[in-house]
Amino acid sequence: MTKHREAGTPLPAGVSAGHWTDAVGRTGCTVVLTPGGAVAGVDVRGAAPGTLGTDALRPGMLVERAHAILLTGGSAFGLDAAGGIMRYLDEREVGYPLGPVRVPIVAGAVIFDLLVGDPRARPDGEAGYAACQAATRHPGTGAVGAGAGSSVAKAGGGRPQPGGLGIASAVTGGVTVAAIMVANSAGGIWDDERHEWVTPLAPGHPTPPSVPGANTTIGVVVTDAELTKEQANRVATVAHDGIARAVRPAHTRYDGDTVFCLATGSAATPAGAADTIEAVAAQVVARAIADGVRAGQS
């Protein structure tokens, strides 16, 4: 049986998330921390992505566990925030052991929000460090962190609407599956559970947004289940179905849609649970997107 967690329920044990927000410049970054290490996977589906460290998370690569995922505004400039995350983890001796040193494994993805607020306002190393310091198992949602300058429904010729960062989770078979999502899409937002539009596109045939590549829905699926690296990558792949449910249209050549998966392995995991986790991941991703946009608009 799968049940949704009530609002305010924490992220899975061993996982925390923190935000740094520039409310004036309308940008920010969010970090998802797994200092104990989590088996990681990723799937990049959009045609205009901005990413960091994704190749190392694919099956067949040496490193299996990641220690942090960065979700950031500021387009490619915002990847500077990863330096602060690296410094935060290094100070705590967290990382992949290589002889006498430990190298934190940090991956990330960006959204383009430079035209929403101050185009010179971009998350940097200090912002990434501050987001780590603010990390909690009860992170906020809405126009915070990487969702501070996000916008949606940019295709179709209508006026873009505020986006946001959302979090949703469910328990299935004794394991928790949660999604932390940032909606910054060309498409409108559909609430798959309530069967209603949150921010519809303008009437008529969808037209390309005025700035190609200025859109993206990014996020992280986190679970306390025990997964292999191949299974974590499969969860990230199927989780994109949640984007397709909530963002219409999704995965266009104007979007950089990217989903990560982190599995801490701290919960007893039933045999064959990976298939169910994939399906639940799609559900919580769709709900996190709709809830995040609602929170961002409020």
PDB file of N, CA and C in Angstrom, residues 219-276:
ATOM      1  N   GLY A 219      15.101  18.257 -10.727  1.00  0.00           N
ATOM      2  CA  GLY A 219      14.801  17.804  -9.376  1.00  0.00           C
ATOM      3  C   GLY A 219      15.532  16.542  -8.994  1.00  0.00           C
ATOM      4  N   VAL A 220      15.240  16.107  -7.770  1.00  0.00           N
ATOM      5  CA  VAL A 220      15.891  14.935  -7.184  1.00  0.00           C
ATOM      6  C   VAL A 220      14.829  14.044  -6.561  1.00  0.00           C
ATOM      7  N   VAL A 221      14.874  12.769  -6.895  1.00  0.00           N
ATOM      8  CA  VAL A 221      14.090  11.761  -6.186  1.00  0.00           C
ATOM      9  C   VAL A 221      15.006  11.140  -5.139  1.00  0.00           C
ATOM     10  N   VAL A 222      14.590  11.166  -3.871  1.00  0.00           N
ATOM     11  CA  VAL A 222      15.391  10.591  -2.788  1.00  0.00           C
ATOM     12  C   VAL A 222      14.597   9.478  -2.114  1.00  0.00           C
ATOM     13  N   THR A 223      15.279   8.423  -1.774  1.00  0.00           N
ATOM     14  CA  THR A 223      14.633   7.298  -1.119  1.00  0.00           C
ATOM     15  C   THR A 223      15.591   6.647  -0.131  1.00  0.00           C
ATOM     16  N   ASP A 224      15.024   6.035   0.907  1.00  0.00           N
ATOM     17  CA  ASP A 224      15.860   5.291   1.846  1.00  0.00           C
ATOM     18  C   ASP A 224      15.945   3.820   1.456  1.00  0.00           C
ATOM     19  N   ALA A 225      15.452   3.480   0.272  1.00  0.00           N
ATOM     20  CA  ALA A 225      15.524   2.105  -0.225  1.00  0.00           C
ATOM     21  C   ALA A 225      16.957   1.759  -0.618  1.00  0.00           C
ATOM     22  N   GLU A 226      17.225   0.466  -0.675  1.00  0.00           N
ATOM     23  CA  GLU A 226      18.521  -0.014  -1.141  1.00  0.00           C
ATOM     24  C   GLU A 226      18.407  -0.323  -2.628  1.00  0.00           C
ATOM     25  N   LEU A 227      19.108   0.454  -3.444  1.00  0.00           N
ATOM     26  CA  LEU A 227      19.084   0.287  -4.886  1.00  0.00           C
ATOM     27  C   LEU A 227      20.496   0.150  -5.434  1.00  0.00           C
ATOM     28  N   THR A 228      20.635  -0.572  -6.541  1.00  0.00           N
ATOM     29  CA  THR A 228      21.896  -0.580  -7.257  1.00  0.00           C
ATOM     30  C   THR A 228      21.985   0.693  -8.093  1.00  0.00           C
ATOM     31  N   LYS A 229      23.166   0.940  -8.642  1.00  0.00           N
ATOM     32  CA  LYS A 229      23.318   2.126  -9.479  1.00  0.00           C
ATOM     33  C   LYS A 229      22.430   2.039 -10.717  1.00  0.00           C
ATOM     34  N   GLU A 230      22.324   0.845 -11.290  1.00  0.00           N
ATOM     35  CA  GLU A 230      21.457   0.668 -12.452  1.00  0.00           C
ATOM     36  C   GLU A 230      20.001   0.944 -12.078  1.00  0.00           C
ATOM     37  N   GLN A 231      19.583   0.480 -10.903  1.00  0.00           N
ATOM     38  CA  GLN A 231      18.207   0.718 -10.474  1.00  0.00           C
ATOM     39  C   GLN A 231      17.960   2.193 -10.192  1.00  0.00           C
ATOM     40  N   ALA A 232      18.944   2.877  -9.597  1.00  0.00           N
ATOM     41  CA  ALA A 232      18.795   4.310  -9.339  1.00  0.00           C
ATOM     42  C   ALA A 232      18.636   5.079 -10.644  1.00  0.00           C
ATOM     43  N   ASN A 233      19.370   4.676 -11.670  1.00  0.00           N
ATOM     44  CA  ASN A 233      19.220   5.329 -12.970  1.00  0.00           C
ATOM     45  C   ASN A 233      17.853   5.044 -13.574  1.00  0.00           C
ATOM     46  N   ARG A 234      17.340   3.831 -13.362  1.00  0.00           N
ATOM     47  CA  ARG A 234      15.998   3.514 -13.856  1.00  0.00           C
ATOM     48  C   ARG A 234      14.938   4.343 -13.144  1.00  0.00           C
ATOM     49  N   VAL A 235      15.096   4.538 -11.837  1.00  0.00           N
ATOM     50  CA  VAL A 235      14.148   5.376 -11.107  1.00  0.00           C
ATOM     51  C   VAL A 235      14.158   6.797 -11.672  1.00  0.00           C
ATOM     52  N   ALA A 236      15.351   7.327 -11.953  1.00  0.00           N
ATOM     53  CA  ALA A 236      15.441   8.671 -12.527  1.00  0.00           C
ATOM     54  C   ALA A 236      14.759   8.729 -13.883  1.00  0.00           C
ATOM     55  N   THR A 237      14.899   7.659 -14.665  1.00  0.00           N
ATOM     56  CA  THR A 237      14.272   7.624 -15.986  1.00  0.00           C
ATOM     57  C   THR A 237      12.747   7.615 -15.880  1.00  0.00           C
ATOM     58  N   VAL A 238      12.213   6.722 -15.067  1.00  0.00           N
ATOM     59  CA  VAL A 238      10.757   6.619 -14.950  1.00  0.00           C
ATOM     60  C   VAL A 238      10.168   7.849 -14.258  1.00  0.00           C
ATOM     61  N   ALA A 239      10.951   8.485 -13.388  1.00  0.00           N
ATOM     62  CA  ALA A 239      10.467   9.692 -12.707  1.00  0.00           C
ATOM     63  C   ALA A 239      10.128  10.799 -13.696  1.00  0.00           C
ATOM     64  N   HIS A 240      10.744  10.762 -14.876  1.00  0.00           N
ATOM     65  CA  HIS A 240      10.402  11.756 -15.898  1.00  0.00           C
ATOM     66  C   HIS A 240       8.943  11.654 -16.323  1.00  0.00           C
ATOM     67  N   ASP A 241       8.323  10.471 -16.112  1.00  0.00           N
ATOM     68  CA  ASP A 241       6.891  10.371 -16.400  1.00  0.00           C
ATOM     69  C   ASP A 241       6.103  11.358 -15.544  1.00  0.00           C
ATOM     70  N   GLY A 242       6.605  11.622 -14.340  1.00  0.00           N
ATOM     71  CA  GLY A 242       5.944  12.604 -13.479  1.00  0.00           C
ATOM     72  C   GLY A 242       6.016  14.000 -14.053  1.00  0.00           C
ATOM     73  N   ILE A 243       7.150  14.336 -14.685  1.00  0.00           N
ATOM     74  CA  ILE A 243       7.245  15.633 -15.361  1.00  0.00           C
ATOM     75  C   ILE A 243       6.225  15.702 -16.496  1.00  0.00           C
ATOM     76  N   ALA A 244       6.141  14.610 -17.267  1.00  0.00           N
ATOM     77  CA  ALA A 244       5.202  14.601 -18.390  1.00  0.00           C
ATOM     78  C   ALA A 244       3.755  14.706 -17.932  1.00  0.00           C
ATOM     79  N   ARG A 245       3.458  14.188 -16.738  1.00  0.00           N
ATOM     80  CA  ARG A 245       2.095  14.311 -16.209  1.00  0.00           C
ATOM     81  C   ARG A 245       1.776  15.748 -15.797  1.00  0.00           C
ATOM     82  N   ALA A 246       2.779  16.430 -15.239  1.00  0.00           N
ATOM     83  CA  ALA A 246       2.533  17.748 -14.652  1.00  0.00           C
ATOM     84  C   ALA A 246       2.860  18.908 -15.577  1.00  0.00           C
ATOM     85  N   VAL A 247       3.771  18.719 -16.505  1.00  0.00           N
ATOM     86  CA  VAL A 247       4.204  19.796 -17.400  1.00  0.00           C
ATOM     87  C   VAL A 247       3.745  19.461 -18.812  1.00  0.00           C
ATOM     88  N   ARG A 248       2.964  20.354 -19.398  1.00  0.00           N
ATOM     89  CA  ARG A 248       2.383  20.079 -20.709  1.00  0.00           C
ATOM     90  C   ARG A 248       2.533  21.276 -21.640  1.00  0.00           C
ATOM     91  N   PRO A 249       3.361  21.149 -22.706  1.00  0.00           N
ATOM     92  CA  PRO A 249       4.186  20.002 -23.068  1.00  0.00           C
ATOM     93  C   PRO A 249       5.474  19.952 -22.254  1.00  0.00           C
ATOM     94  N   ALA A 250       6.081  18.760 -22.187  1.00  0.00           N
ATOM     95  CA  ALA A 250       7.330  18.565 -21.454  1.00  0.00           C
ATOM     96  C   ALA A 250       8.412  18.043 -22.398  1.00  0.00           C
ATOM     97  N   HIS A 251       9.659  18.113 -21.932  1.00  0.00           N
ATOM     98  CA  HIS A 251      10.807  17.535 -22.652  1.00  0.00           C
ATOM     99  C   HIS A 251      10.966  18.106 -24.059  1.00  0.00           C
ATOM    100  N   THR A 252      10.631  19.388 -24.218  1.00  0.00           N
ATOM    101  CA  THR A 252      10.787  20.005 -25.530  1.00  0.00           C
ATOM    102  C   THR A 252      12.252  20.373 -25.760  1.00  0.00           C
ATOM    103  N   ARG A 253      12.550  20.795 -26.967  1.00  0.00           N
ATOM    104  CA  ARG A 253      13.936  21.199 -27.231  1.00  0.00           C
ATOM    105  C   ARG A 253      14.261  22.545 -26.606  1.00  0.00           C
ATOM    106  N   TYR A 254      13.268  23.168 -25.974  1.00  0.00           N
ATOM    107  CA  TYR A 254      13.499  24.427 -25.265  1.00  0.00           C
ATOM    108  C   TYR A 254      13.685  24.207 -23.766  1.00  0.00           C
ATOM    109  N   ASP A 255      13.549  22.959 -23.320  1.00  0.00           N
ATOM    110  CA  ASP A 255      13.680  22.620 -21.899  1.00  0.00           C
ATOM    111  C   ASP A 255      14.931  21.774 -21.658  1.00  0.00           C
ATOM    112  N   GLY A 256      15.451  21.822 -20.444  1.00  0.00           N
ATOM    113  CA  GLY A 256      16.617  21.010 -20.076  1.00  0.00           C
ATOM    114  C   GLY A 256      16.285  20.009 -18.995  1.00  0.00           C
ATOM    115  N   ASP A 257      15.094  19.427 -19.046  1.00  0.00           N
ATOM    116  CA  ASP A 257      14.573  18.587 -17.961  1.00  0.00           C
ATOM    117  C   ASP A 257      15.564  17.510 -17.511  1.00  0.00           C
ATOM    118  N   THR A 258      15.852  17.516 -16.193  1.00  0.00           N
ATOM    119  CA  THR A 258      16.835  16.601 -15.612  1.00  0.00           C
ATOM    120  C   THR A 258      16.341  16.114 -14.259  1.00  0.00           C
ATOM    121  N   VAL A 259      16.419  14.805 -14.031  1.00  0.00           N
ATOM    122  CA  VAL A 259      16.044  14.220 -12.750  1.00  0.00           C
ATOM    123  C   VAL A 259      17.179  13.353 -12.224  1.00  0.00           C
ATOM    124  N   PHE A 260      17.529  13.569 -10.955  1.00  0.00           N
ATOM    125  CA  PHE A 260      18.514  12.746 -10.258  1.00  0.00           C
ATOM    126  C   PHE A 260      17.789  11.777  -9.326  1.00  0.00           C
ATOM    127  N   CYS A 261      18.461  10.710  -8.946  1.00  0.00           N
ATOM    128  CA  CYS A 261      17.946   9.804  -7.922  1.00  0.00           C
ATOM    129  C   CYS A 261      19.049   9.531  -6.912  1.00  0.00           C
ATOM    130  N   LEU A 262      18.697   9.585  -5.630  1.00  0.00           N
ATOM    131  CA  LEU A 262      19.615   9.264  -4.537  1.00  0.00           C
ATOM    132  C   LEU A 262      18.962   8.208  -3.663  1.00  0.00           C
ATOM    133  N   ALA A 263      19.660   7.107  -3.418  1.00  0.00           N
ATOM    134  CA  ALA A 263      19.141   6.011  -2.593  1.00  0.00           C
ATOM    135  C   ALA A 263      20.125   5.733  -1.463  1.00  0.00           C
ATOM    136  N   THR A 264      19.701   6.015  -0.227  1.00  0.00           N
ATOM    137  CA  THR A 264      20.611   5.869   0.912  1.00  0.00           C
ATOM    138  C   THR A 264      20.759   4.429   1.373  1.00  0.00           C
ATOM    139  N   GLY A 265      19.735   3.594   1.138  1.00  0.00           N
ATOM    140  CA  GLY A 265      19.821   2.193   1.542  1.00  0.00           C
ATOM    141  C   GLY A 265      19.667   1.961   3.027  1.00  0.00           C
ATOM    142  N   SER A 266      19.109   2.926   3.749  1.00  0.00           N
ATOM    143  CA  SER A 266      18.992   2.794   5.204  1.00  0.00           C
ATOM    144  C   SER A 266      17.758   2.018   5.650  1.00  0.00           C
ATOM    145  N   ALA A 267      16.815   1.778   4.731  1.00  0.00           N
ATOM    146  CA  ALA A 267      15.588   1.066   5.086  1.00  0.00           C
ATOM    147  C   ALA A 267      15.618  -0.361   4.535  1.00  0.00           C
ATOM    148  N   ALA A 268      15.043  -1.276   5.286  1.00  0.00           N
ATOM    149  CA  ALA A 268      14.905  -2.640   4.795  1.00  0.00           C
ATOM    150  C   ALA A 268      14.060  -2.610   3.521  1.00  0.00           C
ATOM    151  N   THR A 269      14.589  -3.175   2.455  1.00  0.00           N
ATOM    152  CA  THR A 269      13.951  -3.061   1.155  1.00  0.00           C
ATOM    153  C   THR A 269      13.488  -4.424   0.660  1.00  0.00           C
ATOM    154  N   PRO A 270      12.181  -4.596   0.466  1.00  0.00           N
ATOM    155  CA  PRO A 270      11.672  -5.888  -0.008  1.00  0.00           C
ATOM    156  C   PRO A 270      12.217  -6.246  -1.384  1.00  0.00           C
ATOM    157  N   ALA A 271      12.333  -7.514  -1.662  1.00  0.00           N
ATOM    158  CA  ALA A 271      12.770  -7.965  -2.977  1.00  0.00           C
ATOM    159  C   ALA A 271      11.795  -7.471  -4.037  1.00  0.00           C
ATOM    160  N   GLY A 272      12.331  -6.996  -5.148  1.00  0.00           N
ATOM    161  CA  GLY A 272      11.480  -6.506  -6.226  1.00  0.00           C
ATOM    162  C   GLY A 272      10.891  -5.138  -5.998  1.00  0.00           C
ATOM    163  N   ALA A 273      11.365  -4.430  -4.961  1.00  0.00           N
ATOM    164  CA  ALA A 273      10.784  -3.124  -4.634  1.00  0.00           C
ATOM    165  C   ALA A 273      11.112  -2.052  -5.668  1.00  0.00           C
ATOM    166  N   ALA A 274      12.179  -2.253  -6.430  1.00  0.00           N
ATOM    167  CA  ALA A 274      12.605  -1.213  -7.365  1.00  0.00           C
ATOM    168  C   ALA A 274      11.517  -0.855  -8.363  1.00  0.00           C
ATOM    169  N   ASP A 275      10.750  -1.855  -8.822  1.00  0.00           N
ATOM    170  CA  ASP A 275       9.687  -1.575  -9.793  1.00  0.00           C
ATOM    171  C   ASP A 275       8.625  -0.661  -9.200  1.00  0.00           C
ATOM    172  N   THR A 276       8.259  -0.930  -7.949  1.00  0.00           N
ATOM    173  CA  THR A 276       7.254  -0.095  -7.289  1.00  0.00           C
ATOM    174  C   THR A 276       7.798   1.299  -7.036  1.00  0.00           C
TER     175      THR A 276
END
